[in-house]
Amino acid sequence: MAGSAALTAELRSLYLDLTKRSLTGALAEDNDSILGGVRTAGSPSFKKRVAAAVGDLAQKANLEIAYKKPYDPTLRENGLDWPSRAESMIGLRRMTNIQECIAQIVADDVPGDLIETGVWRGGACIFMKANLRAWGDTTRTVWLADSFEGLPAPDAARYPADAGDRLHEQTGLAVGADQVRHNFERYGLLDDRVRFLVGWFKDTLPTAPVERLALMRLDGDMYESTIQALEPLYPKLSPGGFCIIDDFGSHASQAGQAVHDYRARHGITDEIVQIDEFGAYWRKS
Ligand SMILES: C[S@@+](CC[C@H](N)C(=O)[O-])C[C@H]1O[C@@H](n2cnc3c(N)ncnc32)[C@H](O)[C@@H]1O
């Protein structure tokens, strides 16, 4: 039927647009600061710790106390604030980057699976899976690598760039694998081509049963978490595949530095393209 390809493309685009708005909290304009939630739990700020303690008490009584803040679409567009309830903190522009990379991978038939190292509530991986479904791709696996218990304490002796890092104290960054599985189910996207690598990257990634990758997305913030993902995974990335670093700009002295060190050691000169203030990627030549 004339026009059916155009209609399919339009429906795909509408589905992916709605899905990314939902996953980032842009749809719900999700901007409450829930006491005891991700914006306060384990925060180094004294005020936020007090707020978290009050929130924990309320939660024991099955109550939620939320500080209401006006929603700022620009912050969410650029992934500059953390949603209280939504499944991803990366914002709309970095979601669109995933969408564009997968469209290119499908168009060019770049072989391999997709992985994110550092998934939190799973939103970016749910979006990867939504894209594969939207393109009718049933062959690729989406791999989720995470401790599912937050970030590691810094190992400043081995990785001086991480000295003083306090992200491991932020208990709101620890989201269990069962919760992430449930989040996939809520979007109708959990199947046996969604696979979990549970544990610290240094333990799981070197022996992960991942054969070939078309897209690797690193979102572990720290130098350690970035270099420990690049070393075992980058050699598995197909030519034409994409390497995305969520924290290239936001953690320039940690994730960003790990990228510069790895690229220099391996003579990688493919152009780094900035997505927004935080994220960047390059395409393997
Ligand atoms: C910023 S969050 C990821 C955000 C997520 N990509 C999203 O779409 O919202 C960082 C995640 O990396 C994980 N992580 C960081 N370093 C890790 C390491 N060395 N081993 C395992 N997990 C790690 C944390 O548990 C956390 O879930």
Coordinates of C-alpha atoms in Angstrom, one line a residue, residues 27-265:
L27 CA 6.2 13.4 30.1
A28 CA 5.2 13.5 33.7
E29 CA 7.2 16.6 34.4
D30 CA 8.7 14.6 37.2
N31 CA 10.5 17.1 39.4
D32 CA 9.5 16.5 43.0
S33 CA 12.3 16.1 45.5
I34 CA 11.0 13.1 47.5
L35 CA 12.5 13.1 51.0
G36 CA 14.6 9.9 51.3
G37 CA 14.5 9.6 47.5
V38 CA 17.4 9.9 45.0
R39 CA 18.0 13.6 45.4
T40 CA 18.5 13.3 49.2
A41 CA 19.6 9.7 50.0
G42 CA 23.2 9.5 51.0
S43 CA 23.9 13.0 49.8
P44 CA 27.0 14.6 51.3
S45 CA 24.9 17.8 52.1
F46 CA 23.9 18.0 55.8
K47 CA 20.5 19.5 54.9
K48 CA 19.8 16.7 52.5
R49 CA 20.8 14.1 55.0
V50 CA 18.3 15.5 57.5
A51 CA 15.6 15.6 54.8
A52 CA 16.4 12.0 54.0
A53 CA 16.1 10.9 57.6
V54 CA 12.6 12.6 57.8
G55 CA 11.7 11.0 54.5
D56 CA 12.7 7.5 55.8
L57 CA 10.5 8.0 58.9
A58 CA 7.6 9.0 56.7
Q59 CA 8.1 6.0 54.5
K60 CA 7.9 3.7 57.5
A61 CA 4.4 5.0 57.9
N62 CA 3.7 4.5 54.2
L63 CA 3.8 8.2 53.6
E64 CA 5.8 10.2 51.0
I65 CA 6.9 13.7 51.7
A66 CA 7.9 15.6 48.5
Y67 CA 9.2 19.1 48.0
K68 CA 7.5 20.5 45.0
K69 CA 9.7 22.4 42.5
P70 CA 8.6 23.9 39.1
Y71 CA 9.6 21.6 36.3
D72 CA 12.4 23.0 34.0
P73 CA 12.2 21.5 30.5
T74 CA 15.7 22.8 29.6
L75 CA 17.3 20.9 32.5
R76 CA 15.6 17.7 31.5
E77 CA 16.4 18.2 27.8
N78 CA 20.0 18.2 28.8
G79 CA 19.9 15.7 31.6
L80 CA 21.1 18.2 34.2
D81 CA 18.7 17.2 37.0
W82 CA 17.7 13.8 38.4
P83 CA 14.1 12.7 38.1
S84 CA 12.5 11.4 41.2
R85 CA 10.6 8.6 39.7
A86 CA 11.5 8.2 36.1
E87 CA 13.8 5.4 34.9
S88 CA 16.7 7.5 33.5
M89 CA 18.6 10.6 34.5
I90 CA 20.3 11.1 31.1
G91 CA 17.8 13.6 29.6
L92 CA 16.3 13.8 26.2
R93 CA 19.3 14.8 24.1
R94 CA 21.3 11.8 25.2
M95 CA 18.3 9.6 24.6
T96 CA 18.0 11.0 21.1
N97 CA 21.7 10.2 20.6
I98 CA 20.9 6.5 21.5
Q99 CA 18.1 6.6 19.0
E100 CA 20.2 8.0 16.2
C101 CA 23.1 5.6 16.8
I102 CA 20.8 2.6 16.7
A103 CA 19.1 3.9 13.5
Q104 CA 22.6 4.1 11.9
I105 CA 23.6 0.7 13.2
V106 CA 20.4 -0.8 11.6
A107 CA 20.9 1.1 8.4
D108 CA 24.5 0.0 8.0
D109 CA 24.0 -3.5 9.4
V110 CA 26.8 -3.0 12.0
P111 CA 27.1 -6.4 13.7
G112 CA 26.9 -6.8 17.5
D113 CA 24.9 -6.4 20.7
L114 CA 24.3 -3.3 22.8
I115 CA 25.6 -2.7 26.3
E116 CA 25.4 -0.1 29.0
T117 CA 27.8 -0.1 31.9
G118 CA 26.1 1.8 34.7
V119 CA 22.3 1.5 34.3
W120 CA 20.8 2.8 37.6
R121 CA 17.0 2.3 37.0
G122 CA 17.6 0.9 33.6
G123 CA 16.0 3.7 31.5
A124 CA 18.7 4.0 28.8
C125 CA 18.7 0.2 28.3
I126 CA 14.9 0.1 28.2
F127 CA 15.2 2.7 25.4
M128 CA 17.8 0.7 23.6
K129 CA 15.4 -2.3 23.6
A130 CA 12.5 -0.1 22.5
N131 CA 14.6 1.0 19.5
L132 CA 15.4 -2.6 18.6
R133 CA 11.8 -3.5 18.8
A134 CA 10.8 -0.5 16.8
W135 CA 13.2 -1.6 14.0
G136 CA 12.0 -5.2 14.2
D137 CA 15.4 -6.4 15.3
T138 CA 15.1 -9.6 17.2
T139 CA 18.7 -10.8 17.0
R140 CA 20.6 -8.4 19.2
T141 CA 21.0 -8.6 23.0
V142 CA 20.9 -5.6 25.3
W143 CA 23.4 -6.2 28.1
L144 CA 23.1 -4.3 31.5
A145 CA 26.2 -4.2 33.6
D146 CA 26.0 -2.8 37.1
S147 CA 26.8 -3.6 40.7
F148 CA 23.1 -2.9 41.3
E149 CA 24.3 -1.5 44.6
G150 CA 25.8 1.8 43.6
L151 CA 29.3 3.0 42.8
P152 CA 32.5 1.6 44.4
A153 CA 34.5 3.5 47.0
P154 CA 37.4 5.2 45.2
D155 CA 40.6 3.2 44.8
A156 CA 42.9 6.3 44.9
A157 CA 46.0 4.2 45.0
R158 CA 45.3 2.7 41.5
Y159 CA 43.2 5.5 40.2
P160 CA 44.3 8.9 41.7
A161 CA 41.7 10.7 39.5
D162 CA 39.0 9.2 41.7
A163 CA 40.5 10.4 45.0
G164 CA 37.8 12.0 47.2
D165 CA 34.9 10.8 45.1
R166 CA 31.8 10.5 47.3
L167 CA 29.3 9.0 44.8
H168 CA 29.4 5.7 46.6
E169 CA 27.7 7.3 49.6
Q170 CA 24.7 8.2 47.5
T171 CA 22.4 5.3 48.3
G172 CA 19.8 6.6 45.8
L173 CA 22.2 5.4 43.1
A174 CA 21.8 1.8 44.3
V175 CA 18.9 0.2 42.4
G176 CA 18.5 -3.6 42.6
A177 CA 18.4 -5.8 39.5
D178 CA 14.9 -7.0 40.3
Q179 CA 13.6 -3.4 40.3
V180 CA 15.3 -2.9 36.9
R181 CA 13.8 -6.1 35.5
H182 CA 10.4 -4.8 36.8
N183 CA 11.0 -1.5 35.0
F184 CA 11.6 -3.4 31.7
E185 CA 8.4 -5.4 32.3
R186 CA 6.4 -2.2 32.9
Y187 CA 7.3 -1.1 29.4
G188 CA 6.6 -4.6 28.0
L189 CA 10.2 -5.0 26.9
L190 CA 11.6 -7.8 29.1
D191 CA 12.6 -10.9 27.1
D192 CA 15.6 -13.3 27.0
R193 CA 17.6 -10.9 24.9
V194 CA 17.9 -8.6 27.9
R195 CA 20.7 -9.9 30.0
F196 CA 22.2 -8.7 33.3
L197 CA 25.8 -8.7 34.3
V198 CA 25.6 -8.2 38.1
G199 CA 28.7 -7.1 40.0
W200 CA 31.6 -4.7 39.9
F201 CA 32.8 -4.0 36.4
K202 CA 36.3 -5.3 37.3
D203 CA 34.8 -8.7 38.1
T204 CA 32.1 -9.0 35.4
L205 CA 33.3 -7.3 32.3
P206 CA 36.6 -9.2 31.5
T207 CA 34.8 -12.5 31.4
A208 CA 31.3 -11.4 30.2
P209 CA 29.9 -13.7 27.5
V210 CA 29.6 -10.7 25.1
E211 CA 31.0 -11.6 21.7
R212 CA 30.6 -8.5 19.6
L213 CA 29.1 -5.0 20.2
A214 CA 27.6 -2.4 17.9
L215 CA 27.1 0.1 20.7
M216 CA 28.7 0.5 24.1
R217 CA 27.4 3.2 26.4
L218 CA 29.5 3.9 29.5
D219 CA 27.9 5.6 32.4
G220 CA 29.9 4.8 35.5
D221 CA 31.1 8.4 36.2
M222 CA 34.4 7.5 37.8
Y223 CA 37.9 6.9 36.1
E224 CA 37.9 3.4 37.5
S225 CA 34.4 2.6 36.2
T226 CA 35.2 4.0 32.7
I227 CA 38.6 2.4 32.1
Q228 CA 37.4 -0.9 33.5
A229 CA 34.7 -0.9 30.9
L230 CA 36.8 0.4 28.0
E231 CA 39.6 -2.2 28.4
P232 CA 37.5 -5.4 28.0
L233 CA 34.7 -4.0 25.8
Y234 CA 36.3 -1.7 23.2
P235 CA 38.1 -4.5 21.4
K236 CA 34.7 -6.1 20.9
L237 CA 33.2 -3.0 19.3
S238 CA 32.6 -3.6 15.5
P239 CA 34.0 -1.0 13.0
G240 CA 31.1 1.4 12.5
G241 CA 29.9 0.8 16.1
F242 CA 29.4 3.6 18.6
C243 CA 31.2 4.3 21.8
I244 CA 29.2 6.7 24.0
I245 CA 30.5 8.2 27.2
D246 CA 27.7 9.7 29.3
D247 CA 30.0 11.5 31.7
F248 CA 32.7 12.8 29.3
G249 CA 31.9 16.5 30.2
S250 CA 30.3 16.1 33.6
H251 CA 33.2 14.1 35.1
A252 CA 35.9 15.4 32.8
S253 CA 38.7 14.7 35.3
Q254 CA 37.5 11.1 35.9
A255 CA 35.5 9.5 33.1
G256 CA 36.8 12.1 30.6
Q257 CA 40.4 11.5 31.6
A258 CA 40.0 7.7 31.4
V259 CA 38.8 8.1 27.8
H260 CA 41.7 10.4 26.8
D261 CA 44.2 7.9 28.4
Y262 CA 42.7 4.9 26.7
R263 CA 42.5 6.6 23.3
A264 CA 46.1 7.8 23.6
R265 CA 47.4 4.3 24.6

